[in-house]
PDB file of C-alpha atoms and ligand atoms in Angstrom:
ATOM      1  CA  UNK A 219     -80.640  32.767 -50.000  1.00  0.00           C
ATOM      2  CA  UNK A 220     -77.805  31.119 -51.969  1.00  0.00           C
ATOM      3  CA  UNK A 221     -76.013  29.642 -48.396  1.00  0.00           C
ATOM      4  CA  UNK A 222     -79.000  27.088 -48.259  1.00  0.00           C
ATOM      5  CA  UNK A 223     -78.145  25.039 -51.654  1.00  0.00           C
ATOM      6  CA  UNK A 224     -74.507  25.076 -50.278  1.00  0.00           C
ATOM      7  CA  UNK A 225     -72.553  21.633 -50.299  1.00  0.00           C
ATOM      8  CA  UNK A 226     -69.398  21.649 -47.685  1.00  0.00           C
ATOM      9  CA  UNK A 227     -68.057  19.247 -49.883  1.00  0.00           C
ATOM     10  CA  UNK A 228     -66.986  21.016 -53.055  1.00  0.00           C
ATOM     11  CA  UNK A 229     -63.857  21.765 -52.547  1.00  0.00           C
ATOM     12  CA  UNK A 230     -63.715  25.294 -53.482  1.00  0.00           C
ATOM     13  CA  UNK A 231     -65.091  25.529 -49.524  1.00  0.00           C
ATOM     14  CA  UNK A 232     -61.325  25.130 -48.608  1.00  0.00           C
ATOM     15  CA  UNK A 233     -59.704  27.750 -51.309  1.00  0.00           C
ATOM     16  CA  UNK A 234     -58.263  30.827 -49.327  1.00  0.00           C
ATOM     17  CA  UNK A 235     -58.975  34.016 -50.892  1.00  0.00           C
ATOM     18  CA  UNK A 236     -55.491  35.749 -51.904  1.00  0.00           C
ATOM     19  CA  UNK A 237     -56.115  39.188 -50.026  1.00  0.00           C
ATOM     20  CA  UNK A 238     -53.685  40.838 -52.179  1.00  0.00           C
ATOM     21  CA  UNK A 239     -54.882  39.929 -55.114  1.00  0.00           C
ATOM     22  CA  UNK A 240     -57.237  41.739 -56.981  1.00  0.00           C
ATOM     23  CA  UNK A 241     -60.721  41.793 -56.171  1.00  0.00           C
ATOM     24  CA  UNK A 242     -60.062  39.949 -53.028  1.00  0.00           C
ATOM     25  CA  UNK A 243     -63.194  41.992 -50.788  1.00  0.00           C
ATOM     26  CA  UNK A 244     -66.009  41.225 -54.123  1.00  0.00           C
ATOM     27  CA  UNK A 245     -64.363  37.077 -53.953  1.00  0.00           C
ATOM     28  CA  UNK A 246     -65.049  37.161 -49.943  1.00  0.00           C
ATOM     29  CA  UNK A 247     -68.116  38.271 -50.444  1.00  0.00           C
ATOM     30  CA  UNK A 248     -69.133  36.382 -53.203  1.00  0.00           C
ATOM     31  CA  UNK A 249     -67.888  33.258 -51.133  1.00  0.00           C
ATOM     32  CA  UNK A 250     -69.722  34.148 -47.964  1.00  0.00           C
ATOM     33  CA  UNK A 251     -73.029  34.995 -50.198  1.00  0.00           C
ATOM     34  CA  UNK A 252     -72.924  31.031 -51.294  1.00  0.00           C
ATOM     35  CA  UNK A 253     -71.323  29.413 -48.492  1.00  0.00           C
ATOM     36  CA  UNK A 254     -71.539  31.634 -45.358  1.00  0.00           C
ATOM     37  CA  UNK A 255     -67.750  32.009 -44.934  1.00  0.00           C
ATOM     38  CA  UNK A 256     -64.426  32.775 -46.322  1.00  0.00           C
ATOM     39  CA  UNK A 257     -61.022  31.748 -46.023  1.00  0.00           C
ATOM     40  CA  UNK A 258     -58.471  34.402 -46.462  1.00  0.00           C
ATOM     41  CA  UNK A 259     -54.738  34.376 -46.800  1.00  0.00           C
ATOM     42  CA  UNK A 260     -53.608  37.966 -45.311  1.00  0.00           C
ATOM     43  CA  UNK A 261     -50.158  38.043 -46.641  1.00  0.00           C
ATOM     44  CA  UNK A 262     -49.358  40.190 -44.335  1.00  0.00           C
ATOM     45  CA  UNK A 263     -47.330  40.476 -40.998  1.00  0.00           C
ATOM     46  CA  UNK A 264     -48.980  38.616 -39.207  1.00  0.00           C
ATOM     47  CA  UNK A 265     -50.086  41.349 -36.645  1.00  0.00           C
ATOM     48  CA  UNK A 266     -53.693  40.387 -35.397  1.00  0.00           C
ATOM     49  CA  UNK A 267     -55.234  43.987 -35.512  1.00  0.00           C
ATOM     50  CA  UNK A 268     -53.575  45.198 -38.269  1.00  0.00           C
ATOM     51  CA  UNK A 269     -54.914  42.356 -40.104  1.00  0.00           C
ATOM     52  CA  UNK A 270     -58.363  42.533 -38.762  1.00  0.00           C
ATOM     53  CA  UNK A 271     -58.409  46.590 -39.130  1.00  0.00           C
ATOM     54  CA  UNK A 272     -57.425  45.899 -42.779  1.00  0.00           C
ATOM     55  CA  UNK A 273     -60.499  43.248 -43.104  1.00  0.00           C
ATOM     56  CA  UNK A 274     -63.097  45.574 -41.877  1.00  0.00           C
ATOM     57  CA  UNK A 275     -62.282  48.550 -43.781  1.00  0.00           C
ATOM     58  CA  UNK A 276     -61.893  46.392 -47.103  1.00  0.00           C
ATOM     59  CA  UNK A 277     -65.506  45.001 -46.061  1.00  0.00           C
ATOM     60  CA  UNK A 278     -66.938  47.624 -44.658  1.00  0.00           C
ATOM     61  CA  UNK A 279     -67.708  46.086 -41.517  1.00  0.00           C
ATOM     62  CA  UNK A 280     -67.387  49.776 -39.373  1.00  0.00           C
ATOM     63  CA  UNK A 281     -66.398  49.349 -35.574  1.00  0.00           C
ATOM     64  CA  UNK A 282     -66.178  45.842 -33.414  1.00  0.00           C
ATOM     65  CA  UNK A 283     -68.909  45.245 -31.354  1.00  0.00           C
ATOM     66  CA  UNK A 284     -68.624  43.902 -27.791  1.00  0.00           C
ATOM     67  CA  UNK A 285     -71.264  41.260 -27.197  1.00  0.00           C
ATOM     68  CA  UNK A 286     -74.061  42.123 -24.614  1.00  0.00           C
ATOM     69  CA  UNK A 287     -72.557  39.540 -22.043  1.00  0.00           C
ATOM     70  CA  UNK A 288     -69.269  41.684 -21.962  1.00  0.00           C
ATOM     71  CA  UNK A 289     -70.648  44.620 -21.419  1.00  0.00           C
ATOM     72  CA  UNK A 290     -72.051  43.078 -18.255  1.00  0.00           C
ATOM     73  CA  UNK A 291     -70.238  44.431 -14.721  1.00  0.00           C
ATOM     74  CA  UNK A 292     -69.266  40.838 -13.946  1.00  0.00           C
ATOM     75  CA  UNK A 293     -67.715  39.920 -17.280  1.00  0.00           C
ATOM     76  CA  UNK A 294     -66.063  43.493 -18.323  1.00  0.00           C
ATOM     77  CA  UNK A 295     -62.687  41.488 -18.582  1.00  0.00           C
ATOM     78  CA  UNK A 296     -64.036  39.627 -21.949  1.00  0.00           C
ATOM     79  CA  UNK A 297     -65.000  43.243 -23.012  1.00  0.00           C
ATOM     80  CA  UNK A 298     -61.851  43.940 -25.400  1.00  0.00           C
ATOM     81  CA  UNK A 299     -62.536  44.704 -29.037  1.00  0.00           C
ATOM     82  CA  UNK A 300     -60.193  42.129 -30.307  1.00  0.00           C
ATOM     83  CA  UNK A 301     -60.589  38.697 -28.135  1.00  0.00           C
ATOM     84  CA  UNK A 302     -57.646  36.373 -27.495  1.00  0.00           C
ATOM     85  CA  UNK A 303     -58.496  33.020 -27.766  1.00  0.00           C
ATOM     86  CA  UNK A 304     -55.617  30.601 -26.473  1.00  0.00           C
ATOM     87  CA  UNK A 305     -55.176  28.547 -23.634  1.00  0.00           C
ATOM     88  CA  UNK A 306     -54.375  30.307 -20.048  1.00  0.00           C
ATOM     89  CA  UNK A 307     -54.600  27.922 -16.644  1.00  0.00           C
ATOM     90  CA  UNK A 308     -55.459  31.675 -14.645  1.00  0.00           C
ATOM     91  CA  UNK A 309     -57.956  32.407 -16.935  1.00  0.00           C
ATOM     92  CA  UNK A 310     -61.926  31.536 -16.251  1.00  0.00           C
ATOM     93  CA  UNK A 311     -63.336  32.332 -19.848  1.00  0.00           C
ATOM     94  CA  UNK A 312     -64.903  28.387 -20.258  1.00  0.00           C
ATOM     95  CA  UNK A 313     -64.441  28.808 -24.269  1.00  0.00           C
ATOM     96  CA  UNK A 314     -60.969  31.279 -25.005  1.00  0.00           C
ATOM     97  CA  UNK A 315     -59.183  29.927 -22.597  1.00  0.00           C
ATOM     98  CA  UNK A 316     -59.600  26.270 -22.575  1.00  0.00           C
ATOM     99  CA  UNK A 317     -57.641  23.270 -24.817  1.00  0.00           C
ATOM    100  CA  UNK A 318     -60.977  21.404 -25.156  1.00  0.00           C
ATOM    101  CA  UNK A 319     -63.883  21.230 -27.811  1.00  0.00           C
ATOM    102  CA  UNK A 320     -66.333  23.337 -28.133  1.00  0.00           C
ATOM    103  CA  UNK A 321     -70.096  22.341 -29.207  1.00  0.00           C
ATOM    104  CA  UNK A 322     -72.287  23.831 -31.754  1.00  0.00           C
ATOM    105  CA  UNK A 323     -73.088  27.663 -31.217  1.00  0.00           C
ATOM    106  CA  UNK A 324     -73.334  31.030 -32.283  1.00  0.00           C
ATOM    107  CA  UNK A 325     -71.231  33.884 -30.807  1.00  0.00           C
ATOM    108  CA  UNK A 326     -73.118  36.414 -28.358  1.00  0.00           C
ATOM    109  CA  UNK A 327     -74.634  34.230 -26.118  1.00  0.00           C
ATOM    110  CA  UNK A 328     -76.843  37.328 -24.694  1.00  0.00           C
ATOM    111  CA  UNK A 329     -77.463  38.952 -27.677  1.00  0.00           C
ATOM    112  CA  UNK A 330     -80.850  38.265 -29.901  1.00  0.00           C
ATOM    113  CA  UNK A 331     -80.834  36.497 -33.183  1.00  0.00           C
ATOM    114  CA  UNK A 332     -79.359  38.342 -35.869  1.00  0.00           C
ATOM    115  CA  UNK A 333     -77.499  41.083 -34.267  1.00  0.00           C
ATOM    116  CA  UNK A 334     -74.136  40.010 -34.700  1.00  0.00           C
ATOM    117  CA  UNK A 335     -73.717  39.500 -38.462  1.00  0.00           C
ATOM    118  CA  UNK A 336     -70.112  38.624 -38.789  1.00  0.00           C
ATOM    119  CA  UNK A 337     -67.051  36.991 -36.871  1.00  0.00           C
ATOM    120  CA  UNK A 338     -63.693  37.173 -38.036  1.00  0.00           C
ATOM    121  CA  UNK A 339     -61.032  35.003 -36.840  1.00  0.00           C
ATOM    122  CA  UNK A 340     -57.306  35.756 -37.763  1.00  0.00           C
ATOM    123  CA  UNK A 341     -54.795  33.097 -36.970  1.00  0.00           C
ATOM    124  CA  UNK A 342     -51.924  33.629 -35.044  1.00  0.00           C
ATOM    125  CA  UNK A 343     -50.322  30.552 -34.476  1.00  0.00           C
ATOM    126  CA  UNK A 344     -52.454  27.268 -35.250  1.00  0.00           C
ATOM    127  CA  UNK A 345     -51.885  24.395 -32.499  1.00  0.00           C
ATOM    128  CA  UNK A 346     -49.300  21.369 -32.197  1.00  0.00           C
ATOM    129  CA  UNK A 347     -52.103  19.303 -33.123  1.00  0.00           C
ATOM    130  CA  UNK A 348     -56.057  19.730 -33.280  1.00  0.00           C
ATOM    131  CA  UNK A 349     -58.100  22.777 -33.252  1.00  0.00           C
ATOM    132  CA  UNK A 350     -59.783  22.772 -36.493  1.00  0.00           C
ATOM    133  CA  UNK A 351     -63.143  24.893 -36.436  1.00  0.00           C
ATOM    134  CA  UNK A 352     -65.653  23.607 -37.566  1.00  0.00           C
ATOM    135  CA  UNK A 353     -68.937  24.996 -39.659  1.00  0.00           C
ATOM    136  CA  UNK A 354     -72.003  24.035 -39.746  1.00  0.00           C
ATOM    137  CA  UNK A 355     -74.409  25.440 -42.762  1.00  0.00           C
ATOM    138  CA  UNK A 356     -77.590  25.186 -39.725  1.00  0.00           C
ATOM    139  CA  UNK A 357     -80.084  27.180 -41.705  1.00  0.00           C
ATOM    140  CA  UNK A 358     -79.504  24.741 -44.587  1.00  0.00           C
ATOM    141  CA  UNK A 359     -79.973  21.853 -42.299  1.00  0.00           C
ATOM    142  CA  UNK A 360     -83.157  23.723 -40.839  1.00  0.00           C
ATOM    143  CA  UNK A 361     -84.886  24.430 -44.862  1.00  0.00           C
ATOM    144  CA  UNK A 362     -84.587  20.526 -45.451  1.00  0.00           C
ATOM    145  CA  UNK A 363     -86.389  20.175 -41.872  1.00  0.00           C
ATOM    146  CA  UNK A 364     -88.989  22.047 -42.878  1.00  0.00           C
ATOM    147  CA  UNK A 365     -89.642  20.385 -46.163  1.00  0.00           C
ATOM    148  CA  UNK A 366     -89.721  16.525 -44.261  1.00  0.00           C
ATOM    149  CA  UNK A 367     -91.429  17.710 -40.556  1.00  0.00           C
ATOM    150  CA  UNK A 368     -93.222  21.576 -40.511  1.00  0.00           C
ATOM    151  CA  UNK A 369     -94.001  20.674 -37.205  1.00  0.00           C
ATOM    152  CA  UNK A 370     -90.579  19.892 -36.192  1.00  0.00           C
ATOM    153  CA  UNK A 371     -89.045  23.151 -37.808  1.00  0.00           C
ATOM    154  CA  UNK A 372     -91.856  25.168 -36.345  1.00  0.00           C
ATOM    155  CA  UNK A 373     -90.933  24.212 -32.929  1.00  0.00           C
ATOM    156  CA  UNK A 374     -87.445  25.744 -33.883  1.00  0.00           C
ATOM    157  CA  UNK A 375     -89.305  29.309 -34.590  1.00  0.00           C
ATOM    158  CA  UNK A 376     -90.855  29.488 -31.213  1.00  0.00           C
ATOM    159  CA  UNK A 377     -89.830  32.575 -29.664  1.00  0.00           C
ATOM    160  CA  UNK A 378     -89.115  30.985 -26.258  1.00  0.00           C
ATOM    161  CA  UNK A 379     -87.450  27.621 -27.520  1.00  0.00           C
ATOM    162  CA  UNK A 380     -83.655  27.978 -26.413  1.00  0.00           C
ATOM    163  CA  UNK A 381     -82.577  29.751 -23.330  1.00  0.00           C
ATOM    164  CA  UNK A 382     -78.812  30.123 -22.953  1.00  0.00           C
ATOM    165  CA  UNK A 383     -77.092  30.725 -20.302  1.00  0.00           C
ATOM    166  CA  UNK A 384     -73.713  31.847 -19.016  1.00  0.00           C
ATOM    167  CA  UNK A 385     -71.205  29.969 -18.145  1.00  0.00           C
ATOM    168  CA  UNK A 386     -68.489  32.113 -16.952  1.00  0.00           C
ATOM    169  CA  UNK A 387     -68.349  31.478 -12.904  1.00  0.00           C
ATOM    170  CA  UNK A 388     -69.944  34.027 -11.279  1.00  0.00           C
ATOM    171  CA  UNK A 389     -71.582  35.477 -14.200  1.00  0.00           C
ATOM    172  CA  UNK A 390     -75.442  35.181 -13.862  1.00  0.00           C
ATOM    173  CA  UNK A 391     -77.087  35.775 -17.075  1.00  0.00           C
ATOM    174  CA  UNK A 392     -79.484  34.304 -19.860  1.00  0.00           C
ATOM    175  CA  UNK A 393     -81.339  35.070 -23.273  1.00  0.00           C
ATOM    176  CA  UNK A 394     -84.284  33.330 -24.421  1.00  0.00           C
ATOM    177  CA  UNK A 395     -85.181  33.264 -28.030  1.00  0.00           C
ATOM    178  CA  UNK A 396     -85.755  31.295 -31.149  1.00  0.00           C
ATOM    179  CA  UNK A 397     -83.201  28.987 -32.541  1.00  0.00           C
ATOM    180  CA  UNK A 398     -84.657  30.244 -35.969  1.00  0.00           C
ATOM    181  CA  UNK A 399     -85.752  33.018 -37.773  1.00  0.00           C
ATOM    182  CA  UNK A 400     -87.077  33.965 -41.255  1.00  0.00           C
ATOM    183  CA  UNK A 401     -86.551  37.323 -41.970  1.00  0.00           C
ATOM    184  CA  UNK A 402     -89.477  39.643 -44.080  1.00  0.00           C
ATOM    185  CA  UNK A 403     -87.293  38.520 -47.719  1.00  0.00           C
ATOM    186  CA  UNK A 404     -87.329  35.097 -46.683  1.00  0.00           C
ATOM    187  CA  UNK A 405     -84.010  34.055 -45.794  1.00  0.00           C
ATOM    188  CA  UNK A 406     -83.094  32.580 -42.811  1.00  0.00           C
ATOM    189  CA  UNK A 407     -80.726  33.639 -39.827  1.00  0.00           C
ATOM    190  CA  UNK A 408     -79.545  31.175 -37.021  1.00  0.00           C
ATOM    191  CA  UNK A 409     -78.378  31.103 -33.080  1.00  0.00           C
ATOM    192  CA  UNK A 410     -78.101  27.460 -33.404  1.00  0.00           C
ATOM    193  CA  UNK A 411     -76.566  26.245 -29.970  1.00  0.00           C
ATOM    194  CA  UNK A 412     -76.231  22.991 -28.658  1.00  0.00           C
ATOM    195  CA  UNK A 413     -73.671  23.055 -25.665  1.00  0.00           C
ATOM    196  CA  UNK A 414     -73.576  23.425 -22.187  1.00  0.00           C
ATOM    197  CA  UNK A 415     -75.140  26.839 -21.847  1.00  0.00           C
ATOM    198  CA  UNK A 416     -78.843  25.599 -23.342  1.00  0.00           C
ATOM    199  CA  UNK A 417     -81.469  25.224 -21.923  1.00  0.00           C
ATOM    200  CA  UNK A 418     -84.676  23.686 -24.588  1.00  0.00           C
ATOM    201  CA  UNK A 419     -88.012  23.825 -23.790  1.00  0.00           C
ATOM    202  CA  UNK A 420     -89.370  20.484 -25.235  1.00  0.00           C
ATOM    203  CA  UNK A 421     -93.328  22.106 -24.640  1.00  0.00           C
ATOM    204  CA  UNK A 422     -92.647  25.053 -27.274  1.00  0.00           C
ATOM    205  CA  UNK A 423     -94.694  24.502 -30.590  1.00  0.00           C
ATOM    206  CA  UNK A 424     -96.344  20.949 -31.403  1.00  0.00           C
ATOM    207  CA  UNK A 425     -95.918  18.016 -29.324  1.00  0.00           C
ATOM    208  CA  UNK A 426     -92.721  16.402 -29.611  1.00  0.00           C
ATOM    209  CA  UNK A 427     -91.705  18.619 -32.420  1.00  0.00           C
ATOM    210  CA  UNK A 428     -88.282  20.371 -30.446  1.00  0.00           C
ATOM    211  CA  UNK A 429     -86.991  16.409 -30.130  1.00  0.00           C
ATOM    212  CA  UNK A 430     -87.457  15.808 -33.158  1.00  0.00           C
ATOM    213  CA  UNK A 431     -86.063  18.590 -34.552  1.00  0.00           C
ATOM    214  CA  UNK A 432     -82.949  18.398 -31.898  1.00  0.00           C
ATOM    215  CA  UNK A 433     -82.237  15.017 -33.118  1.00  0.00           C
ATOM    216  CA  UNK A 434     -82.323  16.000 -36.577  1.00  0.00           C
ATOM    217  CA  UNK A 435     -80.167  18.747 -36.393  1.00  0.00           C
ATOM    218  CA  UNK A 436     -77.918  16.953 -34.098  1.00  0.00           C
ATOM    219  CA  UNK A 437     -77.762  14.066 -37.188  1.00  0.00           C
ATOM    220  CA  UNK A 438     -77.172  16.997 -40.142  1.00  0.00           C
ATOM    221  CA  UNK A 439     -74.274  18.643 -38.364  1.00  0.00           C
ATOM    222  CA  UNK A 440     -72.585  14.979 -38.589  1.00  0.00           C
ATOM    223  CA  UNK A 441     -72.840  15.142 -42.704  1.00  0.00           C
ATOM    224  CA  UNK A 442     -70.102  16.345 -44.763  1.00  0.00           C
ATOM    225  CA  UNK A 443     -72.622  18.466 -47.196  1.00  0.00           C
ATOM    226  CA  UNK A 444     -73.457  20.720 -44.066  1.00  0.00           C
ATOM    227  CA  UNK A 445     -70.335  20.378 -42.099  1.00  0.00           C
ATOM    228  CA  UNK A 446     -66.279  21.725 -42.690  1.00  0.00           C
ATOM    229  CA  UNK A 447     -63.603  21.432 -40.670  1.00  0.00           C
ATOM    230  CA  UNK A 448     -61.367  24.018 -41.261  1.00  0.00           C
ATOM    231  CA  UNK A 449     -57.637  24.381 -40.041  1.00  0.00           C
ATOM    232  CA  UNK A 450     -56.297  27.825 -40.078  1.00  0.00           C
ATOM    233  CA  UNK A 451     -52.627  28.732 -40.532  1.00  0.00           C
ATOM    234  CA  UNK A 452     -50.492  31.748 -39.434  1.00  0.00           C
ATOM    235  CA  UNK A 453     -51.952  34.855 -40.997  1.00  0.00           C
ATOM    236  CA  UNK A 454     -54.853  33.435 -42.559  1.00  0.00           C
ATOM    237  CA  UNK A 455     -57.823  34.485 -41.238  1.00  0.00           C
ATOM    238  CA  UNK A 456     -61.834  33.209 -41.620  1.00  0.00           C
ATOM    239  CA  UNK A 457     -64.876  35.144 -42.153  1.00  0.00           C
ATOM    240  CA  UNK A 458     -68.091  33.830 -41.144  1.00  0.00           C
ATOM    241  CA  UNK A 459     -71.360  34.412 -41.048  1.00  0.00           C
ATOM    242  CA  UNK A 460     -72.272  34.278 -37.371  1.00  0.00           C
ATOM    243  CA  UNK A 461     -76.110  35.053 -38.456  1.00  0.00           C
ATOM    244  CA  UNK A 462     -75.879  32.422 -40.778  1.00  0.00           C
ATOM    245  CA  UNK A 463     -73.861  29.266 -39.385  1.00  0.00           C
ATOM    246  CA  UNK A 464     -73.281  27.271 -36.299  1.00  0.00           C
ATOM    247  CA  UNK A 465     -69.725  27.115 -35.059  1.00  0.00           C
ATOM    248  CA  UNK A 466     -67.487  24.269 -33.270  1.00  0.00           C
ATOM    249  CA  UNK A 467     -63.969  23.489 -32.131  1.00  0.00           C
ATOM    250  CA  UNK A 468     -61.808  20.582 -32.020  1.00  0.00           C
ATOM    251  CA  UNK A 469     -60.146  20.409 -28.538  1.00  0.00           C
ATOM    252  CA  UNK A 470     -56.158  20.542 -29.371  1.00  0.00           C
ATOM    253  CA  UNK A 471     -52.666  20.169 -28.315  1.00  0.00           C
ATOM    254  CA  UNK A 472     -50.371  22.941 -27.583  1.00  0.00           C
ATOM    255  CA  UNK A 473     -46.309  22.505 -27.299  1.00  0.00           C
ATOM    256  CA  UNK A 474     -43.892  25.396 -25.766  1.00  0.00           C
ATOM    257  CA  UNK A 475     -42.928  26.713 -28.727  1.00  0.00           C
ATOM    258  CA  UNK A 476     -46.646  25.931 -30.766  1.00  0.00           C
ATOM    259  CA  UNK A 477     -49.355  27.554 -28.446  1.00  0.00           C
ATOM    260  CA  UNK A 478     -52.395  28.016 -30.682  1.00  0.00           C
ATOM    261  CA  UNK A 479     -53.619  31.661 -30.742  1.00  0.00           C
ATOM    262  CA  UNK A 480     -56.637  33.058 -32.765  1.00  0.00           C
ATOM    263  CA  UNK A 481     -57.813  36.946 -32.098  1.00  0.00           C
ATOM    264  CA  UNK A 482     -61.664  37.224 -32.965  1.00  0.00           C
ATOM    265  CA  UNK A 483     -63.588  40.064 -33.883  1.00  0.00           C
ATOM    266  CA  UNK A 484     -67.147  40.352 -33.698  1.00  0.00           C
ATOM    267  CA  UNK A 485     -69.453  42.593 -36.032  1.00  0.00           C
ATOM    268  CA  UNK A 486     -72.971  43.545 -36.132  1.00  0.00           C
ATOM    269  CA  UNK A 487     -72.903  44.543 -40.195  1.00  0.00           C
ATOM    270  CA  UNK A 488     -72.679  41.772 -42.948  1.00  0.00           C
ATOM    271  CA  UNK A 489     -69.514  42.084 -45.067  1.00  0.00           C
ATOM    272  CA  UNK A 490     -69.997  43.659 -48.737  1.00  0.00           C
ATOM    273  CA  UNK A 491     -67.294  45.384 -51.179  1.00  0.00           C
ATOM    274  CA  UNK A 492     -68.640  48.499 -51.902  1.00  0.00           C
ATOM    275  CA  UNK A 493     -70.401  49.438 -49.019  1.00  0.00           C
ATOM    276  CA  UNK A 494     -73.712  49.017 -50.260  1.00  0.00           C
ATOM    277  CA  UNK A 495     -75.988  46.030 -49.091  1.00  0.00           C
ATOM    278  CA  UNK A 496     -75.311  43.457 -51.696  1.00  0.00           C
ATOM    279  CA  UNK A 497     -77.642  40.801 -53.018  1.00  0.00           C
ATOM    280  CA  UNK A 498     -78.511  37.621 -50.933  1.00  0.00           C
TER     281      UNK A 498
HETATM  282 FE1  FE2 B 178     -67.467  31.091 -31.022  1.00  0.00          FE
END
């Protein structure tokens, strides 16, 4: 798995792919392949699902898929196939809806490891100031683990290790699961989480292992070779591996006229050009 020699700090990690140009779906795909994500300049109108229709089809990345918490009763609100993410003082949603931050996580808080493959954010309108997202290359961060402390990174692969929970109010629901996986070819797939909707438990695997492991994970997302900021503009639009990285935000600053507003989409297939699964 070519995502785990990845270093955020070459600077090809901030080159937008030119959709029009040719080739553009085989250069996302090459990019996500080594990195995990893509940035992509639409060129377009700027129209959220036209853009993000046009993604999935060049990708082959078939329908949306509504997470398993928004399919729940209490939460059918969330359960559109595009999301709107901007600020909204009537709205509940503690992550779309909000100015602030947002910790470490993987999207589909209810739904197990590995099922959704691939988020897609298109940018609206970026914010006054702030808002970056950030990306953090977890699996990488996990494969050095593993070579310094087994015990630590085995205490990540313990099937009951993170419980998250919702925090929408008056939503009552959790997942418990790994916060690792290897997969039968060997490479590695993520829900990496460390916000206000975990819950660790610190006996899973050998003694003291899940601290030690927290801490050091908690250390690698700090260092630029696993960690990007990345500040979209209008029309641009960022592929990620959801699978495969840990996402963040930086809280931000909206003006009148400069509200920031990103639409997400939400896949369970990984992207490739020709339809066909594509090497690792
Ligand atoms: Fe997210």
């Amino acid at each position: 798995m070519r995502q785990l020699l990845a270093d955020f700090r070459d600077a090809q990690c901030a080159q937008r792919v030119d959709f029009a140009a040719e080739e553009a779906p085989d250069r996302i795909v090459r990019a996500l392949r080594e990195r995990g994500f893509a940035l992509v300049a639409m060129g377009g109108s700027g129209e959220a699902d036209v853009a993000l229709k046009t993604l999935a089809t060049a990708l082959h990345l078939g329908d949306p898929y509504v997470p398993a918490l928004y399919q729940n009763a209490s939460a059918r609100e969330y359960s559109a196939s595009y999301s709107d993410i901007r600020s909204d003082a009537e709205d509940r949603h503690p992550g779309f809806s909000t100015t602030a931050g947002q910790g470490w996580h993987v999207d589909g808080l209810l739904d197990a490891i590995g099922v959704i493959k691939t988020t897609v954010l298109f940018c609206v309108r970026a914010a006054h100031r702030g808002g970056e997202t950030l990306l953090f290359n977890s699996p990488a961060a996990f494969a050095a683990l593993r070579r310094t402390d087994p015990a630590a990174a085995k205490a990540l692969l313990s099937p009951v290790a993170l419980r998250r929970r919702a925090t929408i109010p008056g939503v009552d629901a959790s997942a418990t699961g790994p916060v690792f996986r290897t997969e039968p070819n060997g490479d590695l797939i993520t829900r990496y989480t460390d916000n206000e909707t975990c819950e660790w438990a610190f006996s899973a695997g050998p003694p003291g292992g899940l601290h030690r492991a927290l801490e050091f994970l908690r250390a690698a997302s700090e260092e630029p070779r696993y960690r990007l900021s990345v500040r979209l503009a209008a029309d641009e639009a960022l592929v990620f591996r959801n699978d495969r990285l840990s996402h963040g935000r930086q809280p931000y600053e909206d003006t009148p006229d400069t509200r920031r507003h990103l639409v997400r989409a939400l896949y369970t297939k990984a992207p490739t050009a020709t339809g066909l699964p594509g090497p690792r």
